PDB file of C-alpha atoms in Angstrom:
ATOM      1  CA  MET A  96      14.281  -9.816  22.585  1.00 37.00           C
ATOM      2  CA  ILE A  97      15.036 -13.244  20.779  1.00 38.00           C
ATOM      3  CA  SER A  98      14.322 -12.292  17.337  1.00 54.00           C
ATOM      4  CA  ASN A  99      11.313 -15.168  16.230  1.00 60.00           C
ATOM      5  CA  TYR A 100      12.437 -13.109  12.588  1.00 77.00           C
ATOM      6  CA  THR A 101      12.102 -15.978   9.427  1.00 86.00           C
ATOM      7  CA  LYS A 102      14.593 -14.775   6.474  1.00 87.00           C
ATOM      8  CA  ALA A 103      11.402 -14.352   4.593  1.00 89.00           C
ATOM      9  CA  SER A 104       9.082 -12.398   7.295  1.00 89.00           C
ATOM     10  CA  SER A 105      12.183 -10.534   6.343  1.00 91.00           C
ATOM     11  CA  THR A 106      11.528 -10.255   3.001  1.00 94.00           C
ATOM     12  CA  ARG A 107       8.014  -9.921   2.467  1.00 95.00           C
ATOM     13  CA  ASN A 108       8.633  -6.359   4.733  1.00 95.00           C
ATOM     14  CA  LEU A 109      11.096  -4.630   3.004  1.00 96.00           C
ATOM     15  CA  TRP A 110       8.933  -5.830  -0.251  1.00 97.00           C
ATOM     16  CA  SER A 111       5.665  -4.839   1.919  1.00 98.00           C
ATOM     17  CA  GLY A 112       7.947  -1.168   2.402  1.00 98.00           C
ATOM     18  CA  ILE A 113       9.124  -0.779  -0.829  1.00 98.00           C
ATOM     19  CA  LEU A 114       5.266  -1.816  -2.590  1.00 98.00           C
ATOM     20  CA  PHE A 115       4.201   1.150  -0.186  1.00 98.00           C
ATOM     21  CA  GLY A 116       6.515   3.734  -0.908  1.00 98.00           C
ATOM     22  CA  MET A 117       6.477   2.980  -4.511  1.00 98.00           C
ATOM     23  CA  GLY A 118       2.320   3.971  -3.643  1.00 97.00           C
ATOM     24  CA  ILE A 119       2.726   7.057  -1.142  1.00 96.00           C
ATOM     25  CA  VAL A 120       5.216   8.936  -3.499  1.00 96.00           C
ATOM     26  CA  ALA A 121       3.549   8.082  -7.011  1.00 96.00           C
ATOM     27  CA  PHE A 122       0.183   9.539  -5.681  1.00 95.00           C
ATOM     28  CA  ILE A 123       2.022  12.353  -3.721  1.00 95.00           C
ATOM     29  CA  ASP A 124       3.397  13.215  -7.392  1.00 94.00           C
ATOM     30  CA  GLU A 125      -0.682  12.993  -9.426  1.00 93.00           C
ATOM     31  CA  THR A 126      -1.959  14.415  -6.695  1.00 94.00           C
ATOM     32  CA  VAL A 127       0.231  17.066  -5.778  1.00 95.00           C
ATOM     33  CA  PHE A 128       2.212  18.584  -8.904  1.00 94.00           C
ATOM     34  CA  HIS A 129      -0.320  16.947 -10.832  1.00 92.00           C
ATOM     35  CA  GLN A 130      -3.733  17.861  -9.890  1.00 92.00           C
ATOM     36  CA  LEU A 131      -3.064  20.510  -7.492  1.00 95.00           C
ATOM     37  CA  LEU A 132       0.010  23.205  -8.912  1.00 95.00           C
ATOM     38  CA  HIS A 133      -1.537  21.585 -12.520  1.00 93.00           C
ATOM     39  CA  TRP A 134       2.977  21.407 -13.554  1.00 94.00           C
ATOM     40  CA  HIS A 135       2.742  18.729 -15.709  1.00 91.00           C
ATOM     41  CA  HIS A 136       0.159  14.906 -17.229  1.00 92.00           C
ATOM     42  CA  PHE A 137       2.286  11.584 -17.016  1.00 92.00           C
ATOM     43  CA  TYR A 138       2.254  12.445 -20.628  1.00 92.00           C
ATOM     44  CA  ASP A 139       2.870  15.860 -22.010  1.00 92.00           C
ATOM     45  CA  LYS A 140       3.988  14.606 -25.415  1.00 92.00           C
ATOM     46  CA  SER A 141       0.182  14.591 -27.061  1.00 92.00           C
ATOM     47  CA  THR A 142      -2.854  15.875 -26.240  1.00 93.00           C
ATOM     48  CA  THR A 143      -4.254  17.696 -22.936  1.00 92.00           C
ATOM     49  CA  ALA A 144      -7.389  14.071 -22.832  1.00 94.00           C
ATOM     50  CA  MET A 145      -4.478  12.006 -23.189  1.00 94.00           C
ATOM     51  CA  GLY A 146      -2.317  12.806 -20.086  1.00 91.00           C
ATOM     52  CA  LEU A 147      -5.346  13.231 -18.100  1.00 93.00           C
ATOM     53  CA  VAL A 148      -5.803  10.065 -19.399  1.00 94.00           C
ATOM     54  CA  SER A 149      -2.407   9.137 -18.702  1.00 93.00           C
ATOM     55  CA  ASP A 150      -2.442  10.039 -15.320  1.00 93.00           C
ATOM     56  CA  GLY A 151      -5.353   7.979 -14.588  1.00 94.00           C
ATOM     57  CA  PHE A 152      -2.825   4.536 -15.356  1.00 95.00           C
ATOM     58  CA  PHE A 153      -0.539   6.254 -13.268  1.00 94.00           C
ATOM     59  CA  HIS A 154      -3.170   6.723 -10.307  1.00 94.00           C
ATOM     60  CA  ALA A 155      -4.043   3.003 -10.628  1.00 96.00           C
ATOM     61  CA  PHE A 156      -0.852   2.162 -10.148  1.00 95.00           C
ATOM     62  CA  SER A 157      -0.241   4.592  -6.834  1.00 95.00           C
ATOM     63  CA  TRP A 158      -3.433   2.709  -5.945  1.00 96.00           C
ATOM     64  CA  PHE A 159      -2.817  -0.677  -6.254  1.00 97.00           C
ATOM     65  CA  ALA A 160       0.842  -0.090  -4.874  1.00 97.00           C
ATOM     66  CA  THR A 161      -0.529   1.046  -2.212  1.00 97.00           C
ATOM     67  CA  ILE A 162      -2.228  -1.160  -1.627  1.00 97.00           C
ATOM     68  CA  GLY A 163      -0.048  -4.326  -2.257  1.00 97.00           C
ATOM     69  CA  GLY A 164       1.831  -3.152   0.680  1.00 97.00           C
ATOM     70  CA  LEU A 165      -0.667  -2.251   3.401  1.00 98.00           C
ATOM     71  CA  PHE A 166      -2.056  -6.024   2.853  1.00 98.00           C
ATOM     72  CA  MET A 167       0.978  -7.424   3.082  1.00 97.00           C
ATOM     73  CA  PHE A 168       1.419  -5.054   6.495  1.00 97.00           C
ATOM     74  CA  ALA A 169      -1.489  -6.512   7.381  1.00 97.00           C
ATOM     75  CA  ASP A 170      -0.765 -10.265   6.938  1.00 95.00           C
ATOM     76  CA  LEU A 171       2.298  -9.535   9.124  1.00 95.00           C
ATOM     77  CA  ARG A 172       1.245  -7.859  11.820  1.00 94.00           C
ATOM     78  CA  ARG A 173      -1.457 -10.740  11.740  1.00 94.00           C
ATOM     79  CA  LYS A 174       1.669 -13.203  12.077  1.00 92.00           C
ATOM     80  CA  LYS A 175       3.372 -11.483  14.697  1.00 92.00           C
ATOM     81  CA  SER A 176       6.525 -10.704  12.236  1.00 92.00           C
ATOM     82  CA  LEU A 177       6.238  -6.449  11.233  1.00 94.00           C
ATOM     83  CA  TRP A 178       9.667  -5.344  11.797  1.00 93.00           C
ATOM     84  CA  MET A 179       8.871  -1.807  11.987  1.00 95.00           C
ATOM     85  CA  LYS A 180      12.323  -1.065  11.196  1.00 95.00           C
ATOM     86  CA  ARG A 181      12.361  -3.022   8.519  1.00 95.00           C
ATOM     87  CA  TRP A 182       9.526  -2.127   6.789  1.00 97.00           C
ATOM     88  CA  TRP A 183      10.923   1.807   7.144  1.00 98.00           C
ATOM     89  CA  GLY A 184      13.883   1.067   5.315  1.00 97.00           C
ATOM     90  CA  GLY A 185      11.571  -0.261   3.080  1.00 98.00           C
ATOM     91  CA  ILE A 186       9.039   2.834   2.910  1.00 98.00           C
ATOM     92  CA  LEU A 187      12.074   4.663   2.553  1.00 98.00           C
ATOM     93  CA  LEU A 188      13.510   2.737  -0.455  1.00 98.00           C
ATOM     94  CA  GLY A 189      10.644   1.916  -2.650  1.00 98.00           C
ATOM     95  CA  ALA A 190       9.610   6.432  -2.545  1.00 98.00           C
ATOM     96  CA  GLY A 191      12.999   6.895  -3.702  1.00 98.00           C
ATOM     97  CA  GLY A 192      14.049   4.555  -5.770  1.00 98.00           C
ATOM     98  CA  PHE A 193      10.157   5.621  -7.832  1.00 97.00           C
ATOM     99  CA  GLN A 194      11.304   9.186  -7.873  1.00 97.00           C
ATOM    100  CA  LEU A 195      14.823   8.407  -8.775  1.00 98.00           C
ATOM    101  CA  TYR A 196      13.567   6.404 -12.015  1.00 97.00           C
ATOM    102  CA  ASP A 197      10.593   9.238 -12.584  1.00 95.00           C
ATOM    103  CA  GLY A 198      13.296  12.927 -12.413  1.00 95.00           C
ATOM    104  CA  THR A 199      15.362  10.126 -14.288  1.00 96.00           C
ATOM    105  CA  VAL A 200      14.095   8.304 -16.982  1.00 96.00           C
ATOM    106  CA  GLN A 201      11.307   8.970 -17.272  1.00 94.00           C
ATOM    107  CA  HIS A 202      11.987  13.387 -17.275  1.00 94.00           C
ATOM    108  CA  LYS A 203      15.572  13.059 -18.679  1.00 95.00           C
ATOM    109  CA  LEU A 204      15.316   9.892 -21.044  1.00 96.00           C
ATOM    110  CA  MET A 205      12.185   9.587 -21.967  1.00 95.00           C
ATOM    111  CA  GLY A 206      11.260  13.078 -22.000  1.00 94.00           C
ATOM    112  CA  ILE A 207       7.536  12.294 -21.164  1.00 94.00           C
ATOM    113  CA  HIS A 208       7.186  15.027 -18.784  1.00 93.00           C
ATOM    114  CA  GLN A 209       8.868  17.573 -16.875  1.00 92.00           C
ATOM    115  CA  ILE A 210       8.891  18.855 -13.076  1.00 92.00           C
ATOM    116  CA  ARG A 211       8.013  21.816 -14.168  1.00 93.00           C
ATOM    117  CA  TYR A 212       7.580  24.026 -17.499  1.00 94.00           C
ATOM    118  CA  VAL A 213      10.160  26.725 -17.160  1.00 94.00           C
ATOM    119  CA  GLU A 214      13.159  28.208 -18.275  1.00 94.00           C
ATOM    120  CA  ASN A 215      15.333  26.484 -15.339  1.00 93.00           C
ATOM    121  CA  VAL A 216      14.321  23.107 -14.840  1.00 95.00           C
ATOM    122  CA  LEU A 217      17.921  22.347 -13.658  1.00 96.00           C
ATOM    123  CA  VAL A 218      16.679  23.662  -9.953  1.00 96.00           C
ATOM    124  CA  TYR A 219      13.552  21.883  -9.923  1.00 96.00           C
ATOM    125  CA  ASP A 220      15.492  18.924 -11.645  1.00 96.00           C
ATOM    126  CA  ILE A 221      18.225  18.996  -8.663  1.00 97.00           C
ATOM    127  CA  VAL A 222      16.313  19.407  -5.079  1.00 97.00           C
ATOM    128  CA  TRP A 223      13.632  16.326  -7.304  1.00 96.00           C
ATOM    129  CA  ASN A 224      16.659  13.891  -7.479  1.00 97.00           C
ATOM    130  CA  VAL A 225      18.771  15.091  -4.023  1.00 98.00           C
ATOM    131  CA  ILE A 226      15.967  14.415  -2.106  1.00 98.00           C
ATOM    132  CA  ALA A 227      14.886  10.712  -4.299  1.00 98.00           C
ATOM    133  CA  ALA A 228      18.992  10.215  -2.792  1.00 98.00           C
ATOM    134  CA  ALA A 229      18.888  10.919   0.818  1.00 98.00           C
ATOM    135  CA  MET A 230      15.613   8.944   1.004  1.00 98.00           C
ATOM    136  CA  ILE A 231      17.699   5.919  -1.214  1.00 98.00           C
ATOM    137  CA  LEU A 232      20.861   6.634   2.113  1.00 98.00           C
ATOM    138  CA  ALA A 233      18.249   6.036   4.798  1.00 98.00           C
ATOM    139  CA  GLY A 234      16.362   3.091   3.378  1.00 98.00           C
ATOM    140  CA  PHE A 235      19.601   1.498   2.701  1.00 97.00           C
ATOM    141  CA  LEU A 236      20.685   2.514   5.809  1.00 97.00           C
ATOM    142  CA  LEU A 237      18.087   0.929   8.079  1.00 96.00           C
ATOM    143  CA  VAL A 238      18.028  -2.244   5.918  1.00 95.00           C
ATOM    144  CA  VAL A 239      21.567  -3.077   6.435  1.00 95.00           C
ATOM    145  CA  ASN A 240      20.531  -2.105  10.073  1.00 94.00           C
ATOM    146  CA  THR A 241      17.874  -4.823   9.573  1.00 91.00           C
ATOM    147  CA  ARG A 242      19.963  -7.298   8.424  1.00 88.00           C
ATOM    148  CA  TYR A 243      18.671 -10.853   9.043  1.00 76.00           C
ATOM    149  CA  GLU A 244      20.557 -13.158  11.337  1.00 70.00           C
ATOM    150  CA  LYS A 245      19.524 -16.471  12.618  1.00 59.00           C
ATOM    151  CA  ASN A 246      19.613 -16.874  15.835  1.00 50.00           C
ATOM    152  CA  GLU A 247      20.452 -12.721  15.712  1.00 54.00           C
ATOM    153  CA  THR A 248      19.361 -10.625  18.827  1.00 48.00           C
ATOM    154  CA  VAL A 249      17.157  -8.031  17.599  1.00 52.00           C
ATOM    155  CA  ALA A 250      16.804  -4.932  20.988  1.00 45.00           C
ATOM    156  CA  ASN A 251      15.411  -2.153  18.057  1.00 48.00           C
ATOM    157  CA  ALA A 252      13.089  -4.785  16.076  1.00 53.00           C
ATOM    158  CA  ARG A 253       9.357  -2.980  17.208  1.00 50.00           C
TER     159      ARG A 253
END
């Protein structure tokens, strides 16, 4: 099949996936680790009440990122320019990028919370960041594999 994708739609596929990926990983983090397991709050350097308020802001961020990504997804479908492989690459980049940022900047540099408050948190940190790096690598490979090139034959666009 000859591609009818434009450079702009290629970029929109990528950004839609990145937003959705960031939102969905933030949602999973908030739901599983904050609310179900009670391992931490978004901001643990104050009272529990402040931790719950910070979780609310974090949840709002995940909601807006997810909905924004899905609005872009719907627009791409409507215009018949959705490129699923590229979109999935964006999801993995967004999810892994957010998780790696959380695991390095928020956990270690800023110290606003840890994954879990146990003696040997290093195991949790390694698992968290290795999963993030694996998602980034997989997403990078998909994005590179789906680079937009004018007049390119795209046999695997869908």
